[in-house]
Amino acid sequence: MASPQQTKTGALDRHANAHDASHFLLIPQAVAVPTNAGEVANLMRISAARGLPLTLRSGGTSLSGQAVSDGLLVDVRKNFRGIDVLDGGARVRVQPGVTVRDLNARLLRFGRKFGPDPASEAACTIGGVVANNSSGMACGTTDNAYRTLESLTLVLPSGTVIDTGAPDASARLRELEPVLFKGLGELAQRVRSNPASRATIERQFAMKNTMGYGLNSLLDFDDPVDILAHLVIGSEGTLGFVAEAVFRTVPRLAHATSGLLVFKNLEAANTALPALVDSGAATVELMDALSLKVGQGLTQVPAVVRDLAVDQHAALLVEYQSGSIAELADLNANAMTLAGSLGLDEPAEFSQNAKVRAELWHLRKGLYTSVAGARPQGTTALLEDVVVPVPALARTCLELNTLFNKYSYANSVIFGHAKDGNIHFMLTDKFASKDELDRYSAFTEDMVDVVLGEGGSLKAEHGTGRVMAPFVRRQYGDELYAVMRRIKELFDPPGMLNPGVILDQDPKAHLRHIKAAPPEVDPEVDRCVSCGYCEPVCPSKNLTLTPRQRIVTLRDMETARRAGNTELADALAKDYEYSGVDTCAVDGMCQTACPVDINTGTLVKHLRTKNAGKVESAVWGTAAKHWGAVTQGAGLALGVAAKVPAVAVLPVNRLGRKILGEDTLPLYSSDLPAGGKARRRPAPAGVPTAVYFPACVNVMFGPAGEGSDGVQLSFEQLCAAAGVHLLVPEGISEACCGTPWSSKGMAAGLAEMHAKTLTLLREATLEGDLDVICDASSCTEGLLHAIESEVLTPGQKPLRVVDAVAFTAEKLLPLLQESSQGGEWERVESLALHPTCSSARMGLNPALVQVAEAVAESVQVPDNWGCCGFAGDRGMLHPELTESATAAQAADVVAMDAVAHASCNRTCELGMTRATGEDYRHVLELLADAVLGKVPVTGA
């Protein structure tokens, strides 16, 4: 590869990348991060020459052990994220590191979507979907990767690169890989000339089926290059690397209605299946009683689940989709009529409401991780995935429950894609002792007999992996198993590409390398199941560690300590301080993606509290007592620095960072503004509508652009224009939401600041009669946390906090539009909008967009939007974090070429200004410019 830094052999890197979502664990010897297909080809040649096993890894959400390795683990997510929309969205060229959600977001404007729709779409990548032939809730066997593939660019283990869509692809394959070309043709003839083989393949692949290799390609295609392309689908990284693929997309039906049908038991639910499938339902998702019980403990719980007294119940989540509202209305009416005839245990209700539907799908999509997160402490969760013909589904579910009881697997859940006869079930145990492994082995043997006895497949969509590799021969028979072995030999003669996956002669292979139950490290994260859903939203994902990696490496550190392996524990700890703690933005975005509601930022805050020295704690304790002087002093310092050449400031600043530490003293940059103005204000002339809590960050960092008034004055001007009076509390200079202490883990200083600020607000709001309005989204969220910490006395009202953006959208805009003849102020042509992590967490973004649309004719949020990583002062302590977090988004912003740029939090505005070179201002500043007819402040 181009740089030695692309190969990582340190303990932290190897352990961080070792864990995927499965119940298997292998520690790689090294982790490689190639930048292009050529480098992957070089790695494969080296792997073959040295006999070094090589495993490709993208999203790491696979559940069957196909993304773990004790050889060379190759990260093909980080640098393979290209999307090229073709033919108005009818086709798309995409690289393996793109998540399904990001791909669908890009296709949304064209009214199209990717065919496969796995529940893990927020985190799983195209590479994994291709490798596993993943399907999902609606795509079935018609819109999966196999059926929608047009062509792919494949890197073979020999290093040969073939674009199967090229006009000369077949000739090129014949020339460069003559043995492979000839062998594929011979295998096709072998299968086609054997009636038993043909019949088995046609029966197996009439269902969802990811067990073994996709032998249907030997029947479906004639040209060896087409057979090659489709054999690679579902090959789990054992035949080559798909550097990019071209897919036909499917229409995105814009209208849907969803409902949860509750039955008295599993048998009743399965009995209703044929009628629901015949009614045209797009999805029919099964959830058993335990699934519903776990769902009751989640956030965003649908009312029908929350209020259900669960006994033996089962539920079907049913959705109808349509391209027209009129057709959907008919489908909805028919659905209600049908539901009334199914003997439901609770009245049915279908809804087109986006919020209601989102709650239903949040329950279903997070089901595995939620159930696994609720497992008993000290156990490992193991998820299986099987399919049977739909008429056999009810019987199979009952037989599985019999096996759960026989082998004493308590709390085992059954859920899945009932429309396709595809169900998942989960077992929890330690899987460590001989007795535990013997029990699991015996259960598996019986389960295999049940599924194959019903004419099913042992893997429907999760891939064979390591967990079912010993049973491929039993499902297909000796002849087709021999065909599969020949396929592997033709593609990968040395056998170094993901060995042990799909094909394994060891009948006990599925009992090896099972991940030990993780040790307790922190109550906030102990329920983590390593699903990886958090990773795409993490700002440090391309720099150091993701939330999942922070958790698993901390667990591995603790495991090593308990085992007496101090060498490994110390090696992990050595790099963890910077990678795990210092470069975490503690922005909480991971919590928005986590099905079990883990905020890894809370873990990092706990670690910072634990690591805080007495001197640092004392400094922050003093700051809490004299906050007005601190903020004013910081603002004055920046004001002075802005007038002095950077060449005079930076040497002193860097020397101070060297002495005090890079995580203690911020790095000065010439793009930082001068300090702002004081927050205090005289009492309002009229009766106040609300209490205004201007954020102290605007005192330290002044507004962007020459002549800008800043958000406090702009918001006050908007309120004045709308006839709204605000009260800024006496003593505001000494108050703060507490975020600086919280993010640094300074518990004592945080408690003092919370007490001071809450006392101030109690008095100013007349004991909670008035709302508190804050003008920086992260500070609004900080105040909400401060209020959560308050212990109320009997009868005492809780304080209410509203962000200034939400207040403006709900209260001010209608008044301003009324006083301005319908809001006929001049709008700027275009605006690039940066929501913040806090605005996303608080559900503020719809209001933010509403205000932005009052400012500009066109408002765009970048496709690659995410947390900027500035995180208070984190972007000044570690500017590399913001640089990494904003790289993709900054490129989007440059391409937009917008006239104005806005956000809703001053430090985030600083981060985006640094990333793009454009002045980001608070959206309320821009609104004030427009409403009051001021000349817009734009440019650097």
mmCIF file of N, CA, C and O in Angstrom, residues 29 53 59 71 156-157 161 267-268 293 298 413 441 460 511 519-520 541 555 568 595 613 635 646 673 695 921:
data_model
loop_
_atom_site.group_PDB
_atom_site.id
_atom_site.type_symbol
_atom_site.label_atom_id
_atom_site.label_comp_id
_atom_site.label_asym_id
_atom_site.label_seq_id
_atom_site.Cartn_x
_atom_site.Cartn_y
_atom_site.Cartn_z
ATOM 1 N N GLN A 29 -3.878 -10.485 13.188
ATOM 2 C CA GLN A 29 -2.465 -10.168 13.360
ATOM 3 C C GLN A 29 -2.181 -8.732 12.952
ATOM 4 O O GLN A 29 -1.267 -8.096 13.474
ATOM 5 N N PRO A 53 -4.050 -15.829 6.080
ATOM 6 C CA PRO A 53 -5.491 -15.672 5.870
ATOM 7 C C PRO A 53 -5.876 -14.194 5.785
ATOM 8 O O PRO A 53 -5.357 -13.352 6.545
ATOM 9 N N GLY A 59 -18.938 -3.006 7.260
ATOM 10 C CA GLY A 59 -19.721 -2.473 8.371
ATOM 11 C C GLY A 59 -19.606 -3.250 9.666
ATOM 12 O O GLY A 59 -19.873 -2.730 10.742
ATOM 13 N N GLY A 71 -5.971 -13.587 10.932
ATOM 14 C CA GLY A 71 -4.906 -13.275 9.982
ATOM 15 C C GLY A 71 -4.848 -11.781 9.719
ATOM 16 O O GLY A 71 -4.677 -10.980 10.635
ATOM 17 N N LEU A 156 -9.987 -10.561 -7.799
ATOM 18 C CA LEU A 156 -9.842 -11.986 -7.489
ATOM 19 C C LEU A 156 -8.643 -12.227 -6.580
ATOM 20 O O LEU A 156 -7.735 -11.385 -6.509
ATOM 21 N N PRO A 157 -8.593 -13.356 -5.884
ATOM 22 C CA PRO A 157 -7.459 -13.638 -4.997
ATOM 23 C C PRO A 157 -6.103 -13.611 -5.701
ATOM 24 O O PRO A 157 -5.078 -13.361 -5.067
ATOM 25 N N VAL A 161 -8.246 -8.053 -11.771
ATOM 26 C CA VAL A 161 -9.417 -7.198 -11.594
ATOM 27 C C VAL A 161 -10.298 -7.332 -12.836
ATOM 28 O O VAL A 161 -9.844 -7.110 -13.961
ATOM 29 N N GLU A 267 -49.398 -19.449 17.182
ATOM 30 C CA GLU A 267 -50.146 -20.266 16.235
ATOM 31 C C GLU A 267 -51.230 -19.443 15.544
ATOM 32 O O GLU A 267 -51.426 -19.541 14.326
ATOM 33 N N ALA A 268 -51.912 -18.620 16.317
ATOM 34 C CA ALA A 268 -52.965 -17.785 15.730
ATOM 35 C C ALA A 268 -52.378 -16.779 14.743
ATOM 36 O O ALA A 268 -52.963 -16.514 13.681
ATOM 37 N N LYS A 293 -42.485 -8.041 25.160
ATOM 38 C CA LYS A 293 -42.141 -7.630 26.526
ATOM 39 C C LYS A 293 -40.891 -6.756 26.542
ATOM 40 O O LYS A 293 -40.837 -5.738 27.238
ATOM 41 N N LEU A 298 -38.483 -0.114 25.735
ATOM 42 C CA LEU A 298 -37.713 0.764 24.854
ATOM 43 C C LEU A 298 -38.243 2.190 24.867
ATOM 44 O O LEU A 298 -39.361 2.461 25.310
ATOM 45 N N VAL A 413 -36.327 -15.767 22.035
ATOM 46 C CA VAL A 413 -37.333 -15.027 21.262
ATOM 47 C C VAL A 413 -37.406 -15.561 19.842
ATOM 48 O O VAL A 413 -36.444 -16.102 19.308
ATOM 49 N N SER A 441 -24.523 -27.715 21.133
ATOM 50 C CA SER A 441 -24.289 -28.626 20.016
ATOM 51 C C SER A 441 -25.489 -29.542 19.787
ATOM 52 O O SER A 441 -25.946 -29.728 18.640
ATOM 53 N N ALA A 460 -31.193 -17.895 5.844
ATOM 54 C CA ALA A 460 -32.059 -17.205 4.888
ATOM 55 C C ALA A 460 -31.437 -15.914 4.379
ATOM 56 O O ALA A 460 -31.519 -15.595 3.197
ATOM 57 N N LEU A 511 -18.575 -24.470 17.171
ATOM 58 C CA LEU A 511 -18.390 -24.398 18.626
ATOM 59 C C LEU A 511 -17.071 -23.737 18.997
ATOM 60 O O LEU A 511 -16.795 -23.521 20.178
ATOM 61 N N PRO A 519 -16.977 -8.695 30.394
ATOM 62 C CA PRO A 519 -16.987 -8.275 31.801
ATOM 63 C C PRO A 519 -17.715 -6.940 31.957
ATOM 64 O O PRO A 519 -17.853 -6.179 30.989
ATOM 65 N N GLU A 520 -18.156 -6.656 33.149
ATOM 66 C CA GLU A 520 -18.769 -5.363 33.425
ATOM 67 C C GLU A 520 -17.673 -4.297 33.469
ATOM 68 O O GLU A 520 -16.648 -4.479 34.109
ATOM 69 N N LYS A 541 -14.994 8.357 13.849
ATOM 70 C CA LYS A 541 -14.914 7.024 13.231
ATOM 71 C C LYS A 541 -13.757 6.882 12.259
ATOM 72 O O LYS A 541 -13.210 5.788 12.097
ATOM 73 N N ARG A 555 -13.528 -3.454 27.374
ATOM 74 C CA ARG A 555 -13.837 -4.795 27.881
ATOM 75 C C ARG A 555 -12.629 -5.716 27.750
ATOM 76 O O ARG A 555 -12.318 -6.487 28.671
ATOM 77 N N LEU A 568 -0.830 -7.217 27.863
ATOM 78 C CA LEU A 568 -1.881 -6.816 26.926
ATOM 79 C C LEU A 568 -2.689 -5.653 27.483
ATOM 80 O O LEU A 568 -2.978 -4.687 26.765
ATOM 81 N N PRO A 595 -29.981 0.940 19.524
ATOM 82 C CA PRO A 595 -31.277 0.344 19.853
ATOM 83 C C PRO A 595 -31.494 0.143 21.347
ATOM 84 O O PRO A 595 -32.633 0.010 21.791
ATOM 85 N N GLY A 613 -7.220 15.031 37.410
ATOM 86 C CA GLY A 613 -6.279 15.287 38.489
ATOM 87 C C GLY A 613 -6.816 16.314 39.468
ATOM 88 O O GLY A 613 -7.757 17.055 39.179
ATOM 89 N N GLY A 635 -12.883 35.827 26.239
ATOM 90 C CA GLY A 635 -13.251 36.690 25.120
ATOM 91 C C GLY A 635 -12.221 37.774 24.886
ATOM 92 O O GLY A 635 -11.867 38.075 23.739
ATOM 93 N N ALA A 646 -0.651 35.886 13.844
ATOM 94 C CA ALA A 646 -0.652 34.510 14.340
ATOM 95 C C ALA A 646 0.759 33.998 14.577
ATOM 96 O O ALA A 646 0.994 33.184 15.469
ATOM 97 N N PRO A 673 -12.724 33.774 16.022
ATOM 98 C CA PRO A 673 -13.124 35.185 16.069
ATOM 99 C C PRO A 673 -12.630 35.863 17.345
ATOM 100 O O PRO A 673 -12.154 35.202 18.276
ATOM 101 N N ALA A 695 -26.432 32.125 25.785
ATOM 102 C CA ALA A 695 -25.343 31.183 26.036
ATOM 103 C C ALA A 695 -24.029 31.911 26.249
ATOM 104 O O ALA A 695 -23.699 32.860 25.535
ATOM 105 N N ARG A 921 -23.118 31.314 10.460
ATOM 106 C CA ARG A 921 -23.749 32.160 11.478
ATOM 107 C C ARG A 921 -24.985 31.452 12.012
ATOM 108 O O ARG A 921 -25.510 30.526 11.396
#
